[in-house]
């Protein structure tokens, strides 16, 4: 069975659009709230999927990431919200969410992913190529969207 890369990209874009819709109508305070029993908030989950895509696709391919290292420090695996994130940062992340996926598609079409450093995810899934990374990202983004949906139910009471 071959999984069509275009379908994976469509799924990632759908997930990103659902994330954007989920955040509409919430205040910046609600987006920053870390409810009891949780380690993060809605903004962190949103930033995390953006940063993770850059790490899994670009960094592991030995290519420069298209997002500043300061965002990687805030949103990569193992981090948690340390500061209140303002509207300016939220708007930046919103702007990056779809744009970086469009850039990924363009870069895949340009065949810039010529090497890849194998990586085993925390789900014990081995990634050996950017194609593997794109497939994995569909699940990873769905997981964090699900967390954000649960967080929204709590902060929107």
PDB file of C-alpha atoms in Angstrom:
ATOM      1  CA  UNK A   1       0.000   0.000   0.000  1.00  0.00           C
ATOM      2  CA  UNK A   2       1.348   3.403  -0.977  1.00  0.00           C
ATOM      3  CA  UNK A   3       0.188   6.486   0.901  1.00  0.00           C
ATOM      4  CA  UNK A   4      -0.265   9.474  -1.363  1.00  0.00           C
ATOM      5  CA  UNK A   5       1.826  12.432  -0.197  1.00  0.00           C
ATOM      6  CA  UNK A   6      -0.718  14.938  -1.547  1.00  0.00           C
ATOM      7  CA  UNK A   7      -3.393  13.413   0.715  1.00  0.00           C
ATOM      8  CA  UNK A   8      -1.056  13.799   3.693  1.00  0.00           C
ATOM      9  CA  UNK A   9      -0.478  17.462   2.834  1.00  0.00           C
ATOM     10  CA  UNK A  10      -4.246  17.966   2.479  1.00  0.00           C
ATOM     11  CA  UNK A  11      -4.701  16.406   5.921  1.00  0.00           C
ATOM     12  CA  UNK A  12      -2.039  18.653   7.480  1.00  0.00           C
ATOM     13  CA  UNK A  13      -3.617  21.741   5.911  1.00  0.00           C
ATOM     14  CA  UNK A  14      -7.056  20.674   7.159  1.00  0.00           C
ATOM     15  CA  UNK A  15      -5.638  20.206  10.653  1.00  0.00           C
ATOM     16  CA  UNK A  16      -3.975  23.630  10.577  1.00  0.00           C
ATOM     17  CA  UNK A  17      -7.211  25.262   9.418  1.00  0.00           C
ATOM     18  CA  UNK A  18      -9.143  23.516  12.197  1.00  0.00           C
ATOM     19  CA  UNK A  19      -6.556  24.782  14.684  1.00  0.00           C
ATOM     20  CA  UNK A  20      -7.000  28.346  13.395  1.00  0.00           C
ATOM     21  CA  UNK A  21     -10.786  28.020  13.638  1.00  0.00           C
ATOM     22  CA  UNK A  22     -10.536  26.549  17.140  1.00  0.00           C
ATOM     23  CA  UNK A  23      -8.645  29.633  18.356  1.00  0.00           C
ATOM     24  CA  UNK A  24     -11.140  32.119  16.883  1.00  0.00           C
ATOM     25  CA  UNK A  25     -13.249  33.718  19.569  1.00  0.00           C
ATOM     26  CA  UNK A  26     -10.889  32.862  22.424  1.00  0.00           C
ATOM     27  CA  UNK A  27      -9.115  35.659  24.261  1.00  0.00           C
ATOM     28  CA  UNK A  28      -5.338  35.815  24.450  1.00  0.00           C
ATOM     29  CA  UNK A  29      -5.719  34.993  28.147  1.00  0.00           C
ATOM     30  CA  UNK A  30      -7.709  31.847  27.352  1.00  0.00           C
ATOM     31  CA  UNK A  31      -5.160  30.792  24.739  1.00  0.00           C
ATOM     32  CA  UNK A  32      -2.384  31.192  27.335  1.00  0.00           C
ATOM     33  CA  UNK A  33      -4.216  29.449  30.179  1.00  0.00           C
ATOM     34  CA  UNK A  34      -2.655  26.209  31.435  1.00  0.00           C
ATOM     35  CA  UNK A  35      -5.495  24.372  33.192  1.00  0.00           C
ATOM     36  CA  UNK A  36      -4.862  22.207  36.221  1.00  0.00           C
ATOM     37  CA  UNK A  37      -3.698  18.767  35.135  1.00  0.00           C
ATOM     38  CA  UNK A  38      -2.180  20.043  31.876  1.00  0.00           C
ATOM     39  CA  UNK A  39       1.438  20.998  31.099  1.00  0.00           C
ATOM     40  CA  UNK A  40       0.711  23.398  28.275  1.00  0.00           C
ATOM     41  CA  UNK A  41      -1.856  25.639  26.623  1.00  0.00           C
ATOM     42  CA  UNK A  42      -3.528  26.124  23.250  1.00  0.00           C
ATOM     43  CA  UNK A  43      -0.872  28.517  21.926  1.00  0.00           C
ATOM     44  CA  UNK A  44       1.925  26.133  22.902  1.00  0.00           C
ATOM     45  CA  UNK A  45       0.245  23.231  21.060  1.00  0.00           C
ATOM     46  CA  UNK A  46      -0.202  25.431  17.993  1.00  0.00           C
ATOM     47  CA  UNK A  47       3.401  26.645  18.041  1.00  0.00           C
ATOM     48  CA  UNK A  48       4.603  23.104  18.702  1.00  0.00           C
ATOM     49  CA  UNK A  49       3.077  21.646  15.540  1.00  0.00           C
ATOM     50  CA  UNK A  50       4.610  24.446  13.464  1.00  0.00           C
ATOM     51  CA  UNK A  51       8.076  24.003  14.979  1.00  0.00           C
ATOM     52  CA  UNK A  52       7.911  20.199  14.875  1.00  0.00           C
ATOM     53  CA  UNK A  53       7.168  20.239  11.152  1.00  0.00           C
ATOM     54  CA  UNK A  54      10.252  22.382  10.588  1.00  0.00           C
ATOM     55  CA  UNK A  55      12.463  20.105  12.691  1.00  0.00           C
ATOM     56  CA  UNK A  56      11.150  16.860  11.200  1.00  0.00           C
ATOM     57  CA  UNK A  57      11.293  18.033   7.585  1.00  0.00           C
ATOM     58  CA  UNK A  58      14.152  20.521   7.389  1.00  0.00           C
ATOM     59  CA  UNK A  59      16.514  20.074  10.316  1.00  0.00           C
ATOM     60  CA  UNK A  60      16.623  16.290   9.969  1.00  0.00           C
ATOM     61  CA  UNK A  61      17.281  16.742   6.249  1.00  0.00           C
ATOM     62  CA  UNK A  62      20.275  18.934   7.088  1.00  0.00           C
ATOM     63  CA  UNK A  63      18.550  22.030   5.700  1.00  0.00           C
ATOM     64  CA  UNK A  64      18.004  25.408   7.365  1.00  0.00           C
ATOM     65  CA  UNK A  65      14.664  25.739   9.094  1.00  0.00           C
ATOM     66  CA  UNK A  66      12.391  28.523   7.901  1.00  0.00           C
ATOM     67  CA  UNK A  67      11.497  29.666  11.401  1.00  0.00           C
ATOM     68  CA  UNK A  68      13.708  31.499  13.865  1.00  0.00           C
ATOM     69  CA  UNK A  69      15.549  29.459  16.499  1.00  0.00           C
ATOM     70  CA  UNK A  70      13.783  31.431  19.256  1.00  0.00           C
ATOM     71  CA  UNK A  71      10.530  29.674  18.305  1.00  0.00           C
ATOM     72  CA  UNK A  72      12.259  26.303  18.354  1.00  0.00           C
ATOM     73  CA  UNK A  73      13.441  27.054  21.897  1.00  0.00           C
ATOM     74  CA  UNK A  74       9.857  27.876  22.984  1.00  0.00           C
ATOM     75  CA  UNK A  75       7.870  25.170  21.209  1.00  0.00           C
ATOM     76  CA  UNK A  76      10.039  22.116  20.598  1.00  0.00           C
ATOM     77  CA  UNK A  77       9.500  18.747  22.234  1.00  0.00           C
ATOM     78  CA  UNK A  78      10.132  18.842  25.964  1.00  0.00           C
ATOM     79  CA  UNK A  79       9.332  22.531  26.406  1.00  0.00           C
ATOM     80  CA  UNK A  80       6.341  24.096  28.110  1.00  0.00           C
ATOM     81  CA  UNK A  81       4.915  27.603  28.243  1.00  0.00           C
ATOM     82  CA  UNK A  82       7.290  29.790  30.256  1.00  0.00           C
ATOM     83  CA  UNK A  83       5.862  33.236  29.503  1.00  0.00           C
ATOM     84  CA  UNK A  84       2.618  34.885  28.449  1.00  0.00           C
ATOM     85  CA  UNK A  85       2.529  34.938  24.651  1.00  0.00           C
ATOM     86  CA  UNK A  86       1.054  38.112  23.210  1.00  0.00           C
ATOM     87  CA  UNK A  87      -1.191  38.841  20.224  1.00  0.00           C
ATOM     88  CA  UNK A  88       1.818  39.745  18.066  1.00  0.00           C
ATOM     89  CA  UNK A  89       3.366  36.305  18.495  1.00  0.00           C
ATOM     90  CA  UNK A  90      -0.004  34.617  17.969  1.00  0.00           C
ATOM     91  CA  UNK A  91      -0.515  36.516  14.707  1.00  0.00           C
ATOM     92  CA  UNK A  92       2.989  35.567  13.578  1.00  0.00           C
ATOM     93  CA  UNK A  93       2.313  31.887  14.270  1.00  0.00           C
ATOM     94  CA  UNK A  94      -1.052  32.046  12.506  1.00  0.00           C
ATOM     95  CA  UNK A  95       0.670  33.526   9.462  1.00  0.00           C
ATOM     96  CA  UNK A  96       3.307  30.810   9.481  1.00  0.00           C
ATOM     97  CA  UNK A  97       0.930  27.890   9.922  1.00  0.00           C
ATOM     98  CA  UNK A  98      -0.283  27.601   6.330  1.00  0.00           C
ATOM     99  CA  UNK A  99       2.617  29.412   4.668  1.00  0.00           C
ATOM    100  CA  UNK A 100       5.223  26.968   5.933  1.00  0.00           C
ATOM    101  CA  UNK A 101       3.239  24.015   4.623  1.00  0.00           C
ATOM    102  CA  UNK A 102       2.971  25.695   1.223  1.00  0.00           C
ATOM    103  CA  UNK A 103       6.750  26.248   1.289  1.00  0.00           C
ATOM    104  CA  UNK A 104       7.253  22.594   2.206  1.00  0.00           C
ATOM    105  CA  UNK A 105       5.217  21.516  -0.814  1.00  0.00           C
ATOM    106  CA  UNK A 106       7.249  23.825  -3.078  1.00  0.00           C
ATOM    107  CA  UNK A 107      10.515  22.492  -1.626  1.00  0.00           C
ATOM    108  CA  UNK A 108       9.404  18.881  -2.090  1.00  0.00           C
ATOM    109  CA  UNK A 109       8.595  19.685  -5.717  1.00  0.00           C
ATOM    110  CA  UNK A 110      12.085  21.229  -6.097  1.00  0.00           C
ATOM    111  CA  UNK A 111      13.628  17.996  -4.748  1.00  0.00           C
ATOM    112  CA  UNK A 112      15.716  19.807  -2.129  1.00  0.00           C
ATOM    113  CA  UNK A 113      15.371  16.918   0.366  1.00  0.00           C
ATOM    114  CA  UNK A 114      18.281  14.825  -0.889  1.00  0.00           C
ATOM    115  CA  UNK A 115      19.435  13.428   2.464  1.00  0.00           C
ATOM    116  CA  UNK A 116      17.845  12.683   5.820  1.00  0.00           C
ATOM    117  CA  UNK A 117      19.158  11.828   9.284  1.00  0.00           C
ATOM    118  CA  UNK A 118      17.109   8.864  10.473  1.00  0.00           C
ATOM    119  CA  UNK A 119      15.084   9.620  13.588  1.00  0.00           C
ATOM    120  CA  UNK A 120      12.916   7.531  15.869  1.00  0.00           C
ATOM    121  CA  UNK A 121      10.007   9.517  17.277  1.00  0.00           C
ATOM    122  CA  UNK A 122       8.688   9.291  20.830  1.00  0.00           C
ATOM    123  CA  UNK A 123       5.947   7.082  19.315  1.00  0.00           C
ATOM    124  CA  UNK A 124       8.697   4.667  18.240  1.00  0.00           C
ATOM    125  CA  UNK A 125       8.081   5.466  14.575  1.00  0.00           C
ATOM    126  CA  UNK A 126      11.264   5.510  12.521  1.00  0.00           C
ATOM    127  CA  UNK A 127      11.571   8.357  10.035  1.00  0.00           C
ATOM    128  CA  UNK A 128      14.021   7.758   7.172  1.00  0.00           C
ATOM    129  CA  UNK A 129      12.958  10.448   4.698  1.00  0.00           C
ATOM    130  CA  UNK A 130      10.970  13.635   4.366  1.00  0.00           C
ATOM    131  CA  UNK A 131       8.125  11.486   3.002  1.00  0.00           C
ATOM    132  CA  UNK A 132       8.117   9.533   6.267  1.00  0.00           C
ATOM    133  CA  UNK A 133       8.140  12.825   8.175  1.00  0.00           C
ATOM    134  CA  UNK A 134       5.142  14.183   6.253  1.00  0.00           C
ATOM    135  CA  UNK A 135       3.192  10.985   6.948  1.00  0.00           C
ATOM    136  CA  UNK A 136       4.066  11.133  10.648  1.00  0.00           C
ATOM    137  CA  UNK A 137       3.145  14.824  10.884  1.00  0.00           C
ATOM    138  CA  UNK A 138      -0.469  14.026   9.965  1.00  0.00           C
ATOM    139  CA  UNK A 139      -0.824  11.970  13.147  1.00  0.00           C
ATOM    140  CA  UNK A 140       1.245  14.335  15.290  1.00  0.00           C
ATOM    141  CA  UNK A 141      -0.818  17.368  14.326  1.00  0.00           C
ATOM    142  CA  UNK A 142      -4.066  15.498  14.969  1.00  0.00           C
ATOM    143  CA  UNK A 143      -2.845  14.587  18.448  1.00  0.00           C
ATOM    144  CA  UNK A 144      -2.044  18.199  19.340  1.00  0.00           C
ATOM    145  CA  UNK A 145      -5.265  19.452  17.774  1.00  0.00           C
ATOM    146  CA  UNK A 146      -7.081  16.998  20.045  1.00  0.00           C
ATOM    147  CA  UNK A 147      -5.244  18.374  23.080  1.00  0.00           C
ATOM    148  CA  UNK A 148      -6.157  21.903  22.027  1.00  0.00           C
ATOM    149  CA  UNK A 149      -9.811  20.881  21.655  1.00  0.00           C
ATOM    150  CA  UNK A 150      -9.795  19.511  25.211  1.00  0.00           C
ATOM    151  CA  UNK A 151      -8.068  22.658  26.472  1.00  0.00           C
ATOM    152  CA  UNK A 152     -10.672  24.833  24.732  1.00  0.00           C
ATOM    153  CA  UNK A 153     -13.517  23.056  26.517  1.00  0.00           C
ATOM    154  CA  UNK A 154     -11.850  23.825  29.845  1.00  0.00           C
ATOM    155  CA  UNK A 155     -10.811  27.455  29.234  1.00  0.00           C
ATOM    156  CA  UNK A 156     -14.087  28.373  27.520  1.00  0.00           C
ATOM    157  CA  UNK A 157     -16.326  27.554  30.507  1.00  0.00           C
TER     158      UNK A 157
END
